[in-house]
Coordinates of C-alpha atoms in Angstrom, one line a residue:
X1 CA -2.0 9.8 -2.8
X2 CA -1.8 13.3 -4.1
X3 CA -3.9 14.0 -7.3
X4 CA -1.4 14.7 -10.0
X5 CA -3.2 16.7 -12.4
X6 CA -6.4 16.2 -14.5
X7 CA -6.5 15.0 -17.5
X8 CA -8.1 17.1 -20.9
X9 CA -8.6 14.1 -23.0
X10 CA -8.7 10.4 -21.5
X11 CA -6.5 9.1 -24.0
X12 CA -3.1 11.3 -23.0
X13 CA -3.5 10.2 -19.1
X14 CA -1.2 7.3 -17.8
X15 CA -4.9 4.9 -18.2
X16 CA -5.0 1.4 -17.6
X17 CA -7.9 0.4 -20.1
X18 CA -7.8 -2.4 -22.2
X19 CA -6.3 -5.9 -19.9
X20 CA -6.7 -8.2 -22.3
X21 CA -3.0 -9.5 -24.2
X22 CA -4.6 -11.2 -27.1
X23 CA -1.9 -13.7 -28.8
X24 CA -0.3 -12.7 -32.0
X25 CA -2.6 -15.3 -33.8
X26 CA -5.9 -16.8 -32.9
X27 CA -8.4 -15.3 -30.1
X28 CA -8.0 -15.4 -25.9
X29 CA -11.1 -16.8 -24.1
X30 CA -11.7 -15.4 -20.7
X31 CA -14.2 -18.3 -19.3
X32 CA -15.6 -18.0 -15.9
X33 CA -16.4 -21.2 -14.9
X34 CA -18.8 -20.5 -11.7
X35 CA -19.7 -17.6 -9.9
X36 CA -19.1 -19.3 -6.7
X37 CA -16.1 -18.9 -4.1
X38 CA -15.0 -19.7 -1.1
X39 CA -14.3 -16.1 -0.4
X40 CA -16.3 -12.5 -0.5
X41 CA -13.6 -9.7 -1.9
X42 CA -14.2 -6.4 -1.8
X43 CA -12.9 -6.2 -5.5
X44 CA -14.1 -8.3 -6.9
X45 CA -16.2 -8.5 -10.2
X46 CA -18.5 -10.9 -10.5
X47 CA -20.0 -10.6 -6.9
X48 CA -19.3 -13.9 -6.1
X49 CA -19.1 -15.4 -3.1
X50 CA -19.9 -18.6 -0.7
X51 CA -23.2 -17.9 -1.3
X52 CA -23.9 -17.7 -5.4
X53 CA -26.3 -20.4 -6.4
X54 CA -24.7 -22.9 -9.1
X55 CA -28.0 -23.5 -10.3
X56 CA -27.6 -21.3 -13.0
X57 CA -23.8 -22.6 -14.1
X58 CA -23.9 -23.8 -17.6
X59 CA -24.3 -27.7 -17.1
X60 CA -21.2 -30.3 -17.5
X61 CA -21.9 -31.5 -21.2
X62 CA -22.4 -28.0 -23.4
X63 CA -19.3 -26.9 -21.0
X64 CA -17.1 -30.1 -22.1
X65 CA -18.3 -29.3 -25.9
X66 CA -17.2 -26.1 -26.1
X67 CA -14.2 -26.6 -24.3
X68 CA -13.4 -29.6 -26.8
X69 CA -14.5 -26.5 -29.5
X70 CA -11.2 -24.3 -28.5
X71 CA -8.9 -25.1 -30.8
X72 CA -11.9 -25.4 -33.9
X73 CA -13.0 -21.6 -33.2
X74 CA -9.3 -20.4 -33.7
X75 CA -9.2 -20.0 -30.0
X76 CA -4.9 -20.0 -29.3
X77 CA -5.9 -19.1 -25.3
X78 CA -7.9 -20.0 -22.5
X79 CA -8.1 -18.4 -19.5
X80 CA -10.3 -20.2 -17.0
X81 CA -11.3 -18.2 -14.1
X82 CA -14.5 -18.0 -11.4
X83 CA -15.5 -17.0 -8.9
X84 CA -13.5 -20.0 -8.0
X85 CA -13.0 -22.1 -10.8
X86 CA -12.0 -25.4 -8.3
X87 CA -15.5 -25.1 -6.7
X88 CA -16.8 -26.6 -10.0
X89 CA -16.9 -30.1 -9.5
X90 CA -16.0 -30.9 -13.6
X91 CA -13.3 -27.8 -13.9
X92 CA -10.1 -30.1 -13.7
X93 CA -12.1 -32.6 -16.4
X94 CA -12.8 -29.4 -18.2
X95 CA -9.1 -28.5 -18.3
X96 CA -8.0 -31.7 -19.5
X97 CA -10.7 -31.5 -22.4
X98 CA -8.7 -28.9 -24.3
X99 CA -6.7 -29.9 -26.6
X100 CA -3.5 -28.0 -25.0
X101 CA -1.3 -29.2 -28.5
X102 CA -3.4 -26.3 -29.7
X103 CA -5.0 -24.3 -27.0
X104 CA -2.8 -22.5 -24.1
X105 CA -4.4 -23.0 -21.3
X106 CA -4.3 -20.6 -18.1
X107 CA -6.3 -20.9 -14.4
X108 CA -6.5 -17.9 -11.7
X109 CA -7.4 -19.1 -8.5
X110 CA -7.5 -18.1 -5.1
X111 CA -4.9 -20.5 -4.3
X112 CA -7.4 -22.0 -1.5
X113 CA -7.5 -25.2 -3.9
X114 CA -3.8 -25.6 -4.1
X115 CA -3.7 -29.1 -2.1
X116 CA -1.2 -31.3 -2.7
X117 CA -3.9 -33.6 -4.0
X118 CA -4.8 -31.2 -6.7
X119 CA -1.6 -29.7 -7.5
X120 CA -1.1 -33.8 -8.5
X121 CA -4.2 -33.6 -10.2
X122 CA -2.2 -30.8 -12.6
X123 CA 0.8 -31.7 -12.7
X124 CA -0.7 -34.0 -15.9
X125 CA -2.2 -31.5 -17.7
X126 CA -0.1 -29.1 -19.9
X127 CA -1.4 -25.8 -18.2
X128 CA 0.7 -22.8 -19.1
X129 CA -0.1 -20.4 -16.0
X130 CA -1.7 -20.7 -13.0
X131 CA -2.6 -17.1 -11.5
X132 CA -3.0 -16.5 -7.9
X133 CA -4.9 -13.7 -6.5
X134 CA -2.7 -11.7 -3.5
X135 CA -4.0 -8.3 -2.9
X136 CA -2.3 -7.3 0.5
X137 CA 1.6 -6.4 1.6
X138 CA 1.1 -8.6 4.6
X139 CA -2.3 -10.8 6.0
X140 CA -4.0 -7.9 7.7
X141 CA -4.1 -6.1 3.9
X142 CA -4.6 -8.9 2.3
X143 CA -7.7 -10.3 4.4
X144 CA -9.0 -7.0 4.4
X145 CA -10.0 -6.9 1.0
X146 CA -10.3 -10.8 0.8
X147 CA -13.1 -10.1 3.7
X148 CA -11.7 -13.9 5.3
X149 CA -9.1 -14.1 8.2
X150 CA -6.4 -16.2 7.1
X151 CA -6.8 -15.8 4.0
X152 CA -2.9 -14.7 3.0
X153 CA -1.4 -17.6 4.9
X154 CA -3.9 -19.7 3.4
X155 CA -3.1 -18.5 -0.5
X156 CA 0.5 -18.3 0.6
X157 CA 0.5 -22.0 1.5
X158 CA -0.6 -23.0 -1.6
X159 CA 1.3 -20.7 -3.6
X160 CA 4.6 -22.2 -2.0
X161 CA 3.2 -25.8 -2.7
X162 CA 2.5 -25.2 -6.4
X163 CA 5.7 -23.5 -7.0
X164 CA 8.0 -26.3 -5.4
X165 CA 5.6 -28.5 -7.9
X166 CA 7.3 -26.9 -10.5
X167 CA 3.4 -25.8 -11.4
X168 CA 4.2 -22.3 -13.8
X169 CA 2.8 -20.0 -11.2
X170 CA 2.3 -16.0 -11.7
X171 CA 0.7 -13.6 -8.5
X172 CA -2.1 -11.7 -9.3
X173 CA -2.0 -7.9 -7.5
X174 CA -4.9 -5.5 -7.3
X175 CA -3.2 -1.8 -6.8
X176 CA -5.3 0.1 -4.4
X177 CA -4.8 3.3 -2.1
X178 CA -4.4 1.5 0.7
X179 CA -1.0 -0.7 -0.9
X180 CA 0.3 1.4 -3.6
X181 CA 2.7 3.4 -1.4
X182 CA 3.8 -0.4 -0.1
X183 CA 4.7 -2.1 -3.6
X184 CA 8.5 -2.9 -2.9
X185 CA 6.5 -4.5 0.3
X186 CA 4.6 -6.4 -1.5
X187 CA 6.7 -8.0 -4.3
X188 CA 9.4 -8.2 -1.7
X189 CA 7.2 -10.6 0.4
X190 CA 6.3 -12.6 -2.8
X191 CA 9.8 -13.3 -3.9
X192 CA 10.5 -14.6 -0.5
X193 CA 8.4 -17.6 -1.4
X194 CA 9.6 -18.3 -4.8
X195 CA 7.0 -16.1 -7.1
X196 CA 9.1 -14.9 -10.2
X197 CA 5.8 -13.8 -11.8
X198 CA 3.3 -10.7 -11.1
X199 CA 0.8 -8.8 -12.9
X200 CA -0.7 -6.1 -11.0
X201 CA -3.8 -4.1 -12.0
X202 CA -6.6 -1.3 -10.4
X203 CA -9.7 -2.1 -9.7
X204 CA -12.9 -1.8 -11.9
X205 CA -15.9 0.1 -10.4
X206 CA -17.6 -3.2 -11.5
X207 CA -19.5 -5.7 -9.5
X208 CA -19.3 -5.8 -6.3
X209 CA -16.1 -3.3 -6.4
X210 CA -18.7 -0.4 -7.7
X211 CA -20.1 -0.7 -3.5
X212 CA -16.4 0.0 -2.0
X213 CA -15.1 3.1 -3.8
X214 CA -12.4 3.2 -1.6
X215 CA -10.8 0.7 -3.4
X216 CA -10.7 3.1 -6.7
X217 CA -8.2 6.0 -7.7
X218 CA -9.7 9.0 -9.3
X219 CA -8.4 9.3 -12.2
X220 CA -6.3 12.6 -11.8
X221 CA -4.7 10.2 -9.4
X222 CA -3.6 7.9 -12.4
X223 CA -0.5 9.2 -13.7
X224 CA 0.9 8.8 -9.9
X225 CA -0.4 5.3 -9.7
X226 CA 1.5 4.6 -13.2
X227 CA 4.5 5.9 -12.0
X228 CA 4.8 3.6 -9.0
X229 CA 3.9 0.8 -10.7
X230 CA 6.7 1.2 -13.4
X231 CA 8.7 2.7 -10.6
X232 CA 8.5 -1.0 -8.7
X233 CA 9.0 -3.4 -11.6
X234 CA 12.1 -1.4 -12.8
X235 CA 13.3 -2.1 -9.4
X236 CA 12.3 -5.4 -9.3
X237 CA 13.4 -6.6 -12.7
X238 CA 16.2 -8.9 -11.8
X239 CA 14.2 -10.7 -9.1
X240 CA 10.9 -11.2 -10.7
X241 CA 8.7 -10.5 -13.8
X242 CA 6.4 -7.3 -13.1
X243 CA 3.7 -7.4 -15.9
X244 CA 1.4 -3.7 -16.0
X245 CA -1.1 -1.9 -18.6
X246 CA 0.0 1.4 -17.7
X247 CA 2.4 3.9 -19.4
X248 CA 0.8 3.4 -23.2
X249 CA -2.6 4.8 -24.1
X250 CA -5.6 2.6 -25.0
X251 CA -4.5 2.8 -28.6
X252 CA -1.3 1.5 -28.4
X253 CA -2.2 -1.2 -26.5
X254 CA -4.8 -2.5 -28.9
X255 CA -3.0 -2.5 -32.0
X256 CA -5.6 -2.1 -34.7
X257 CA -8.3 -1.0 -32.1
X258 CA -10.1 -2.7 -29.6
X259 CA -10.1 -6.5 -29.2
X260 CA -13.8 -7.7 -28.3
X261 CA -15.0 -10.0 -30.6
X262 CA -12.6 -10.5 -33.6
X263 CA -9.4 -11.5 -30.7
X264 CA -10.8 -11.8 -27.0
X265 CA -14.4 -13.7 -26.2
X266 CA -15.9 -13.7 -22.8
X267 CA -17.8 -16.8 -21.1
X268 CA -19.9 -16.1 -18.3
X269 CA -20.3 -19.0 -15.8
X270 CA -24.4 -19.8 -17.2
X271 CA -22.8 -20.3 -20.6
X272 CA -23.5 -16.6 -22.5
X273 CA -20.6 -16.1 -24.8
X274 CA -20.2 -12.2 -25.3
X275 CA -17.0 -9.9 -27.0
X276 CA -15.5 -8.7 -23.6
X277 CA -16.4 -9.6 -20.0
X278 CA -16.2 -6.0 -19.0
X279 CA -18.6 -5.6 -21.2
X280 CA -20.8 -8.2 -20.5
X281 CA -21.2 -6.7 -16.8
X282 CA -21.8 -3.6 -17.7
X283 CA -24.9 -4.7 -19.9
X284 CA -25.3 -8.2 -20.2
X285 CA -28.4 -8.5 -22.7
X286 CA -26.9 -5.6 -24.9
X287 CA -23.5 -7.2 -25.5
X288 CA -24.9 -11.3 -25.4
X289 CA -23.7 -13.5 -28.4
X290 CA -25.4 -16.6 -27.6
X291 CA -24.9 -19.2 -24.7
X292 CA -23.5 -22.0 -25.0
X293 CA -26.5 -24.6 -23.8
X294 CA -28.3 -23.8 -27.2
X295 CA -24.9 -23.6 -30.3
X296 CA -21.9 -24.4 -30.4
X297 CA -19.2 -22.3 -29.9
X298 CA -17.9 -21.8 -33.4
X299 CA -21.3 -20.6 -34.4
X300 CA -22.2 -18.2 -31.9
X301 CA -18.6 -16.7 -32.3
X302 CA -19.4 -16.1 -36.0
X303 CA -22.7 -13.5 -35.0
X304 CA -22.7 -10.1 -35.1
X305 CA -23.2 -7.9 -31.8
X306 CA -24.9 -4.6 -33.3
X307 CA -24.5 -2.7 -30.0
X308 CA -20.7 -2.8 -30.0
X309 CA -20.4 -2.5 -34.2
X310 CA -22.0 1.0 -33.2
X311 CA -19.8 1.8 -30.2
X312 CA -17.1 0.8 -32.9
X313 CA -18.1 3.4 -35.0
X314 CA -17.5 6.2 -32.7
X315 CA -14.4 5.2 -30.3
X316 CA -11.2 4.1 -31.8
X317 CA -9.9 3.0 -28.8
X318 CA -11.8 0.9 -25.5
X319 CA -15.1 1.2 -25.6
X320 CA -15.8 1.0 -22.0
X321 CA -16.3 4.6 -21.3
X322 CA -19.1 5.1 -24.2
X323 CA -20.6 1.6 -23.3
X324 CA -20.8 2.8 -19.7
X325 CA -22.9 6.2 -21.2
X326 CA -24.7 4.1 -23.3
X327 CA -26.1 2.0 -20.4
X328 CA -27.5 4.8 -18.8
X329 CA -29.2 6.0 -21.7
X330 CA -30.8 2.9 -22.2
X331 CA -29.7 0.5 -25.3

């Protein structure tokens, strides 16, 4: 793709900051469970993969408090996430811990787990969304960046089995150079197995994502990538809902500035509780609120992270960019 342009101020390009759609009332968790997965993507965040220890996962009985905490700590979303969140053996017990007459409760996944056996398991717990991860316009795309052969059919599988469940399922898309000239591709091929849900999203140069850059758009290539995302889900809209960050600047998107803390809470899988998980990876001691083996959740909600109030002070809008200067100036 062609660079459009450069930008002279990052708030007037087509950006894609701020990810997070806190409710209206009450504050979005983003927990991930465990670090582990069946899989090694290119992508992805966390650097997680078949081999991540679990040693280091926050143990069963703080993790069933604080999910039994939600709904106290004016939490009105959960979104439970990994690595692989199935390869904990307590996640589904976890998910039934909330108290879902208060808490929404959403899963991303893989779609590896999708079994009929667990897709039973589910069917009994009130779970608003599950989001699966596809990344590719066909199985060589898609295993690409998945680094697994078979990985498409296999997610495909157990997208189709969820969705004749009648599970609430919604496909997750990562937007990269290789696939963004292939979007009608893409959501084509996902409506032909029932998906009436997407979100698609770049990737972060975070994690294991930081090694591949050529998974990342520069970003005088943004306001092209903006337009063919909006481009696709106009002329998708009657078959499917097409869900984007792009076309409004950080500020409007985080109405009364930036979310960490006060509306969206982070969970890493050993239990630290921080404002933002993008944060969080980009300097976990700087931007740590407590973990969840030594408080409970309603207390260390209620501390003070000094680092961001003084990031605060200084950027109205996402304080990723500044956060990212700050960690190589040393905190």
């Amino acid at each position: 793709m062609a660079d459009s342009g450069a930008c002279d101020r990052r708030s007037e390009c087509e950006t894609e900051l701020c990810r997070f759609r806190p409710p209206a009332t009450g504050r979005l968790v983003i927990w991930e469970v465990t670090h582990r997965c069946n899989l090694e993507c290119l992508h992805c965040c966390t650097h997680s993969g078949p081999d991540v220890t679990t040693r280091t996962d926050v143990a069963t009985a703080p993790a069933l408090r604080a999910a039994r905490d939600l709904a106290e700590a004016q939490v009105a979303e959960v979104y439970f996430s990994g690595g692989e969140p199935f390869l904990r053996p307590d996640f589904v017990d976890l998910l039934s811990a909330v108290d879902t007459s208060a808490v929404r409760v959403f899963v991303a996944t893989n779609g590896y787990a999708l079994t009929p056996g667990v897709i039973r398991r589910l069917a009994d717990i009130a779970i608003e969304q599950i989001t699966v991860s596809i990344d590719g316009y066909d199985a060589q795309s898609h295993d690409r960046i998945r680094a697994r052969e078979g990985a498409y059919r296999r997610s495909l599988g157990g997208i189709g089995r969820a969705v004749e469940a009648g599970l609430p399922i919604r496909v997750s898309g990562t937007v990269t150079p290789e696939n963004v000239d292939r979007l009608d591709d893409y959501l084509g091929g996902l409506g032909q197995v029932g998906v009436a849900s997407v979100v698609l999203h770049t990737v972060l140069p975070v994690g294991r994502a930081a090694e591949n850059p050529q998974l990342l758009f520069s970003q005088p290539e943004m306001t092209a990538v903006s337009a063919a995302v909006i481009g696709a889900a106009e002329r998708f809209s009657s078959e499917m809902a097409v869900d984007h960050s792009f076309g409004r600047s950080a500020t409007s998107r985080a109405v009364g500035g930036c979310p960490a803390h006060q509306r969206v809470l982070h969970i890493n899988a050993n239990g630290d509780v921080s404002p933002c998980s993008w944060l969080y990876k980009l300097d976990a001691d700087a931007f740590r609120l407590g973990n969840l083996g030594e408080a409970r959740l309603p207390e260390i909600i209620a501390r003070r992270n000094d680092t961001l109030e003084r990031l605060r002070a200084d950027v109205p809008d996402c304080p990723i960019p500044a956060a990212e200067q700050l960690g190589r100036r040393g905190t």
